[in-house]
Amino acid sequence: MEFAVTDELLGTFVPIAVYWLYSGLHIVLDWLGMDDYRLHPKGEEVKNIVSKWTVVRGVLVQQAFQIAVSLLLFTVLGDESGTVRKQPSALVIALQFIIAMFVMDTWQYFMHRYMHINKFLYKHVHSKHHTLVVPYAFGALYNHPLEGLILDTIGGALSFLISGMTPRTGIFFFSFATIKTVDDHCGLWLPGNILHVFFSNNSAYHDIHHQLYGNKYNFSQPFFVMWDKILGTYMPYTLETRKGGGYEARPVKLNQAQQTKAD
């Protein structure tokens, strides 16, 4: 029996490979010495409640769960004829990317925010991700499996289906979304980062959310900040140079009306 490497399989496994490759790049950068670009001094990593090996195991568990759900989804929705869908024009693909980004951002904003509002879900599900007060690249997907299913797997499936993209386009979209998610958690503010040029939702923006004072703000992920701005959960910040080296994302004080609206 011949085993075919389909676009659906590639769309499932390539983003996982991208996750570890891009995270690995940040590990190498850390070894080379990135103290001048860190958002937290290295010594602050003691604030993280879990070890890095625990995080690695947790991410692998979530990715295994994600693979199983994705393969099941493609089995149910797949075309048994084996016909490969023709790729549309570049303009259509670009439009599909934009739609998929909007759908993913919308789904993740409301699900993410609800996990903070619902005390049971926060305590038993989402708080696992917030054990990383000082985020780092390969901890981006350190979540409870249920959170991974709701935010990432279902959010990804909705983005894929609503945008109408082909499985081949999905390979590139989900790889890009993976890079963006890892970058937002990398804990570094690197000069020349092209993602910071196009997206104000970045490593500093998301770092605010991981701090105690930002826990009710900056829910948007992974692309835009529009829902935070529209619904009053946007916490503005300034990027300050730290005396000992590196940077600090420092929140701009909000007025009482904004505080009440977010709560």
Short mmCIF file of C-alpha atoms in Angstrom, two decimals:
data_model
loop_
_atom_site.label_atom_id
_atom_site.label_comp_id
_atom_site.label_asym_id
_atom_site.label_seq_id
_atom_site.Cartn_x
_atom_site.Cartn_y
_atom_site.Cartn_z
CA MET A 1 0.00 0.00 0.00
CA GLU A 2 1.52 3.29 -1.11
CA PHE A 3 1.62 6.09 1.44
CA ALA A 4 0.86 9.50 -0.04
CA VAL A 5 2.10 12.71 1.53
CA THR A 6 -0.94 14.91 1.01
CA ASP A 7 -1.35 18.64 1.52
CA GLU A 8 -3.58 17.81 4.50
CA LEU A 9 -0.76 15.86 6.15
CA LEU A 10 1.73 18.61 5.42
CA GLY A 11 -0.69 21.18 6.81
CA THR A 12 -0.80 19.18 10.04
CA PHE A 13 2.90 18.45 10.52
CA VAL A 14 4.76 21.34 8.87
CA PRO A 15 3.53 23.99 11.37
CA ILE A 16 4.71 21.74 14.21
CA ALA A 17 8.15 21.48 12.63
CA VAL A 18 8.13 25.27 12.14
CA TYR A 19 7.25 25.69 15.83
CA TRP A 20 10.34 23.84 17.04
CA LEU A 21 12.65 25.24 14.37
CA TYR A 22 11.69 28.85 15.08
CA SER A 23 11.78 28.23 18.82
CA GLY A 24 15.18 26.58 18.38
CA LEU A 25 16.43 29.71 16.62
CA HIS A 26 15.54 31.72 19.71
CA ILE A 27 17.33 29.22 21.94
CA VAL A 28 20.47 29.68 19.83
CA LEU A 29 20.09 33.46 20.03
CA ASP A 30 19.77 33.17 23.82
CA TRP A 31 23.00 31.15 23.96
CA LEU A 32 24.73 33.86 21.92
CA GLY A 33 23.69 36.44 24.49
CA MET A 34 20.58 38.51 24.00
CA ASP A 35 20.58 40.41 27.29
CA ASP A 36 20.41 43.75 25.47
CA TYR A 37 17.15 42.70 23.77
CA ARG A 38 15.34 40.84 26.54
CA LEU A 39 12.03 42.14 27.90
CA HIS A 40 12.90 40.64 31.30
CA PRO A 41 16.32 40.10 32.91
CA LYS A 42 17.28 36.44 32.80
CA GLY A 43 17.09 36.27 36.58
CA GLU A 44 13.35 36.95 36.48
CA GLU A 45 12.70 33.53 34.95
CA VAL A 46 12.50 32.22 38.52
CA LYS A 47 8.99 33.73 38.52
CA ASN A 48 7.91 30.94 36.19
CA ILE A 49 6.24 28.20 38.21
CA VAL A 50 7.09 25.32 35.88
CA SER A 51 10.42 24.05 34.55
CA LYS A 52 11.35 24.24 30.88
CA TRP A 53 11.31 20.44 30.59
CA THR A 54 7.75 20.43 31.91
CA VAL A 55 6.89 23.01 29.26
CA VAL A 56 8.46 20.89 26.49
CA ARG A 57 6.45 17.84 27.58
CA GLY A 58 3.27 19.90 27.84
CA VAL A 59 3.68 21.35 24.35
CA LEU A 60 4.37 17.90 22.87
CA VAL A 61 1.20 16.55 24.50
CA GLN A 62 -0.85 19.39 23.08
CA GLN A 63 0.66 18.94 19.62
CA ALA A 64 -0.06 15.20 19.70
CA PHE A 65 -3.67 15.98 20.63
CA GLN A 66 -3.81 18.59 17.86
CA ILE A 67 -2.48 16.08 15.30
CA ALA A 68 -5.15 13.54 16.27
CA VAL A 69 -7.98 16.08 15.97
CA SER A 70 -6.66 17.48 12.68
CA LEU A 71 -6.32 14.05 11.09
CA LEU A 72 -9.83 13.16 12.23
CA LEU A 73 -11.15 16.40 10.75
CA PHE A 74 -9.46 15.81 7.41
CA THR A 75 -10.71 12.21 7.36
CA VAL A 76 -14.30 13.38 7.84
CA LEU A 77 -14.13 16.34 5.48
CA GLY A 78 -11.58 15.00 3.01
CA ASP A 79 -12.17 14.34 -0.66
CA GLU A 80 -12.07 10.56 -1.15
CA SER A 81 -11.33 10.96 -4.86
CA GLY A 82 -7.83 12.19 -4.02
CA THR A 83 -8.23 15.18 -6.31
CA VAL A 84 -5.96 18.10 -5.40
CA ARG A 85 -7.81 21.41 -5.41
CA LYS A 86 -6.47 23.94 -7.86
CA GLN A 87 -4.76 26.92 -6.31
CA PRO A 88 -6.55 30.23 -6.90
CA SER A 89 -4.82 33.43 -7.98
CA ALA A 90 -2.35 35.22 -5.72
CA LEU A 91 -4.92 37.96 -5.08
CA VAL A 92 -7.50 35.43 -3.90
CA ILE A 93 -4.93 33.72 -1.68
CA ALA A 94 -4.03 37.09 -0.13
CA LEU A 95 -7.72 37.75 0.54
CA GLN A 96 -8.09 34.30 2.10
CA PHE A 97 -5.13 35.03 4.39
CA ILE A 98 -6.76 38.27 5.55
CA ILE A 99 -10.12 36.57 6.16
CA ALA A 100 -8.44 33.70 8.02
CA MET A 101 -6.48 36.14 10.19
CA PHE A 102 -9.66 38.05 11.04
CA VAL A 103 -11.57 34.85 11.88
CA MET A 104 -8.75 33.48 14.03
CA ASP A 105 -8.28 36.76 15.87
CA THR A 106 -12.03 37.09 16.51
CA TRP A 107 -12.40 33.54 17.79
CA GLN A 108 -9.30 33.66 19.96
CA TYR A 109 -10.10 37.07 21.44
CA PHE A 110 -13.54 36.09 22.72
CA MET A 111 -12.54 32.58 23.83
CA HIS A 112 -9.37 33.88 25.48
CA ARG A 113 -11.22 36.67 27.28
CA TYR A 114 -13.94 34.27 28.44
CA MET A 115 -11.30 32.02 29.95
CA HIS A 116 -10.25 34.96 32.09
CA ILE A 117 -13.82 35.90 33.03
CA ASN A 118 -14.94 32.36 33.92
CA LYS A 119 -13.20 31.60 37.21
CA PHE A 120 -13.52 27.82 36.78
CA LEU A 121 -11.97 27.84 33.31
CA TYR A 122 -9.21 30.17 34.40
CA LYS A 123 -8.31 28.13 37.47
CA HIS A 124 -8.47 24.70 35.86
CA VAL A 125 -7.56 25.45 32.24
CA HIS A 126 -6.08 28.81 31.23
CA SER A 127 -3.97 29.42 34.34
CA LYS A 128 -1.59 26.73 33.06
CA HIS A 129 -0.43 29.10 30.31
CA HIS A 130 -0.01 31.92 32.82
CA THR A 131 2.42 29.92 34.93
CA LEU A 132 4.92 31.48 32.50
CA VAL A 133 5.12 35.03 33.84
CA VAL A 134 8.28 35.53 31.81
CA PRO A 135 7.38 34.08 28.40
CA TYR A 136 9.85 32.39 26.09
CA ALA A 137 9.59 31.05 22.55
CA PHE A 138 8.89 27.33 23.02
CA GLY A 139 6.40 28.07 25.78
CA ALA A 140 4.03 29.72 23.30
CA LEU A 141 1.79 26.64 23.13
CA TYR A 142 2.17 25.55 26.73
CA ASN A 143 -1.56 25.21 27.38
CA HIS A 144 -4.07 22.85 28.88
CA PRO A 145 -5.14 20.42 26.10
CA LEU A 146 -8.72 21.71 26.36
CA GLU A 147 -7.50 25.24 25.73
CA GLY A 148 -5.44 24.03 22.80
CA LEU A 149 -8.56 22.37 21.37
CA ILE A 150 -10.80 25.41 21.85
CA LEU A 151 -8.45 28.24 20.92
CA ASP A 152 -6.01 26.71 18.45
CA THR A 153 -7.58 23.65 16.84
CA ILE A 154 -11.17 24.92 16.56
CA GLY A 155 -9.99 28.45 15.81
CA GLY A 156 -7.72 27.12 13.09
CA ALA A 157 -10.46 24.94 11.62
CA LEU A 158 -12.87 27.89 11.48
CA SER A 159 -10.22 30.07 9.82
CA PHE A 160 -9.56 27.37 7.24
CA LEU A 161 -13.21 26.65 6.45
CA ILE A 162 -14.56 30.19 6.43
CA SER A 163 -11.72 31.60 4.34
CA GLY A 164 -12.18 28.81 1.79
CA MET A 165 -8.43 28.29 1.45
CA THR A 166 -7.05 25.08 -0.02
CA PRO A 167 -5.06 22.64 2.13
CA ARG A 168 -1.93 23.79 0.30
CA THR A 169 -2.57 27.40 1.24
CA GLY A 170 -3.28 26.18 4.77
CA ILE A 171 0.29 24.86 5.04
CA PHE A 172 1.60 28.39 4.61
CA PHE A 173 -1.08 30.13 6.66
CA PHE A 174 -0.73 27.89 9.71
CA SER A 175 3.07 27.99 9.49
CA PHE A 176 2.88 31.79 9.44
CA ALA A 177 0.42 31.82 12.37
CA THR A 178 2.82 29.53 14.27
CA ILE A 179 5.78 31.84 13.65
CA LYS A 180 3.68 34.80 14.81
CA THR A 181 2.59 33.02 18.00
CA VAL A 182 6.13 31.95 18.88
CA ASP A 183 7.44 35.44 18.16
CA ASP A 184 4.81 37.00 20.44
CA HIS A 185 6.02 34.81 23.31
CA CYS A 186 9.76 34.95 22.63
CA GLY A 187 10.47 37.54 25.34
CA LEU A 188 12.80 39.47 23.04
CA TRP A 189 12.58 42.80 21.26
CA LEU A 190 14.91 42.22 18.33
CA PRO A 191 15.96 45.07 16.03
CA GLY A 192 14.79 44.70 12.46
CA ASN A 193 12.01 42.25 13.30
CA ILE A 194 9.78 42.58 10.24
CA LEU A 195 6.75 41.27 12.15
CA HIS A 196 6.91 44.37 14.36
CA VAL A 197 6.64 46.52 11.24
CA PHE A 198 3.33 45.00 10.17
CA PHE A 199 1.79 44.03 13.52
CA SER A 200 1.42 46.08 16.70
CA ASN A 201 0.43 42.83 18.42
CA ASN A 202 3.95 41.73 19.29
CA SER A 203 6.19 40.34 22.03
CA ALA A 204 5.97 43.52 24.15
CA TYR A 205 2.21 43.80 23.70
CA HIS A 206 1.64 40.21 24.78
CA ASP A 207 4.17 40.44 27.59
CA ILE A 208 1.89 43.03 29.21
CA HIS A 209 -0.89 40.41 29.30
CA HIS A 210 1.36 37.88 31.06
CA GLN A 211 1.99 40.28 33.95
CA LEU A 212 -0.37 40.52 36.91
CA TYR A 213 -1.29 44.13 36.13
CA GLY A 214 -2.15 43.22 32.52
CA ASN A 215 -4.15 40.09 33.21
CA LYS A 216 -7.43 41.75 32.18
CA TYR A 217 -5.98 43.47 29.12
CA ASN A 218 -4.41 42.72 25.73
CA PHE A 219 -6.36 39.54 25.05
CA SER A 220 -5.94 39.86 21.27
CA GLN A 221 -3.84 37.22 19.55
CA PRO A 222 -2.06 36.45 17.35
CA PHE A 223 -2.30 39.14 14.66
CA PHE A 224 -4.16 42.38 15.36
CA VAL A 225 -5.20 44.46 18.38
CA MET A 226 -8.55 45.68 17.04
CA TRP A 227 -10.82 43.79 19.44
CA ASP A 228 -8.90 45.08 22.46
CA LYS A 229 -9.29 48.63 21.17
CA ILE A 230 -12.96 48.23 20.24
CA LEU A 231 -13.98 46.56 23.52
CA GLY A 232 -11.86 48.58 25.94
CA THR A 233 -9.29 45.94 26.92
CA TYR A 234 -6.36 47.63 25.21
CA MET A 235 -3.52 48.53 27.57
CA PRO A 236 -1.12 50.98 25.92
CA TYR A 237 2.54 50.76 26.87
CA THR A 238 5.89 52.34 26.31
CA LEU A 239 9.05 50.39 25.59
CA GLU A 240 11.70 51.62 28.01
CA THR A 241 15.42 50.82 28.06
CA ARG A 242 16.32 48.97 31.22
CA LYS A 243 19.31 50.25 33.22
CA GLY A 244 20.87 46.82 33.47
CA GLY A 245 20.36 46.17 29.75
CA GLY A 246 17.41 45.13 27.66
CA TYR A 247 13.92 46.58 27.54
CA GLU A 248 10.81 46.82 29.66
CA ALA A 249 7.25 47.06 28.36
CA ARG A 250 5.84 49.61 30.79
CA PRO A 251 2.06 50.15 30.82
CA VAL A 252 0.65 53.63 30.39
CA LYS A 253 -1.69 54.39 33.29
CA LEU A 254 -5.34 54.03 32.29
CA ASN A 255 -8.05 56.33 33.48
CA GLN A 256 -10.76 55.04 35.82
CA ALA A 257 -13.42 54.84 33.07
CA GLN A 258 -11.23 52.54 30.98
CA GLN A 259 -10.40 50.43 34.04
CA THR A 260 -14.08 49.97 34.90
CA LYS A 261 -15.01 49.09 31.31
CA ALA A 262 -12.34 46.38 31.12
CA ASP A 263 -13.35 44.87 34.45
#
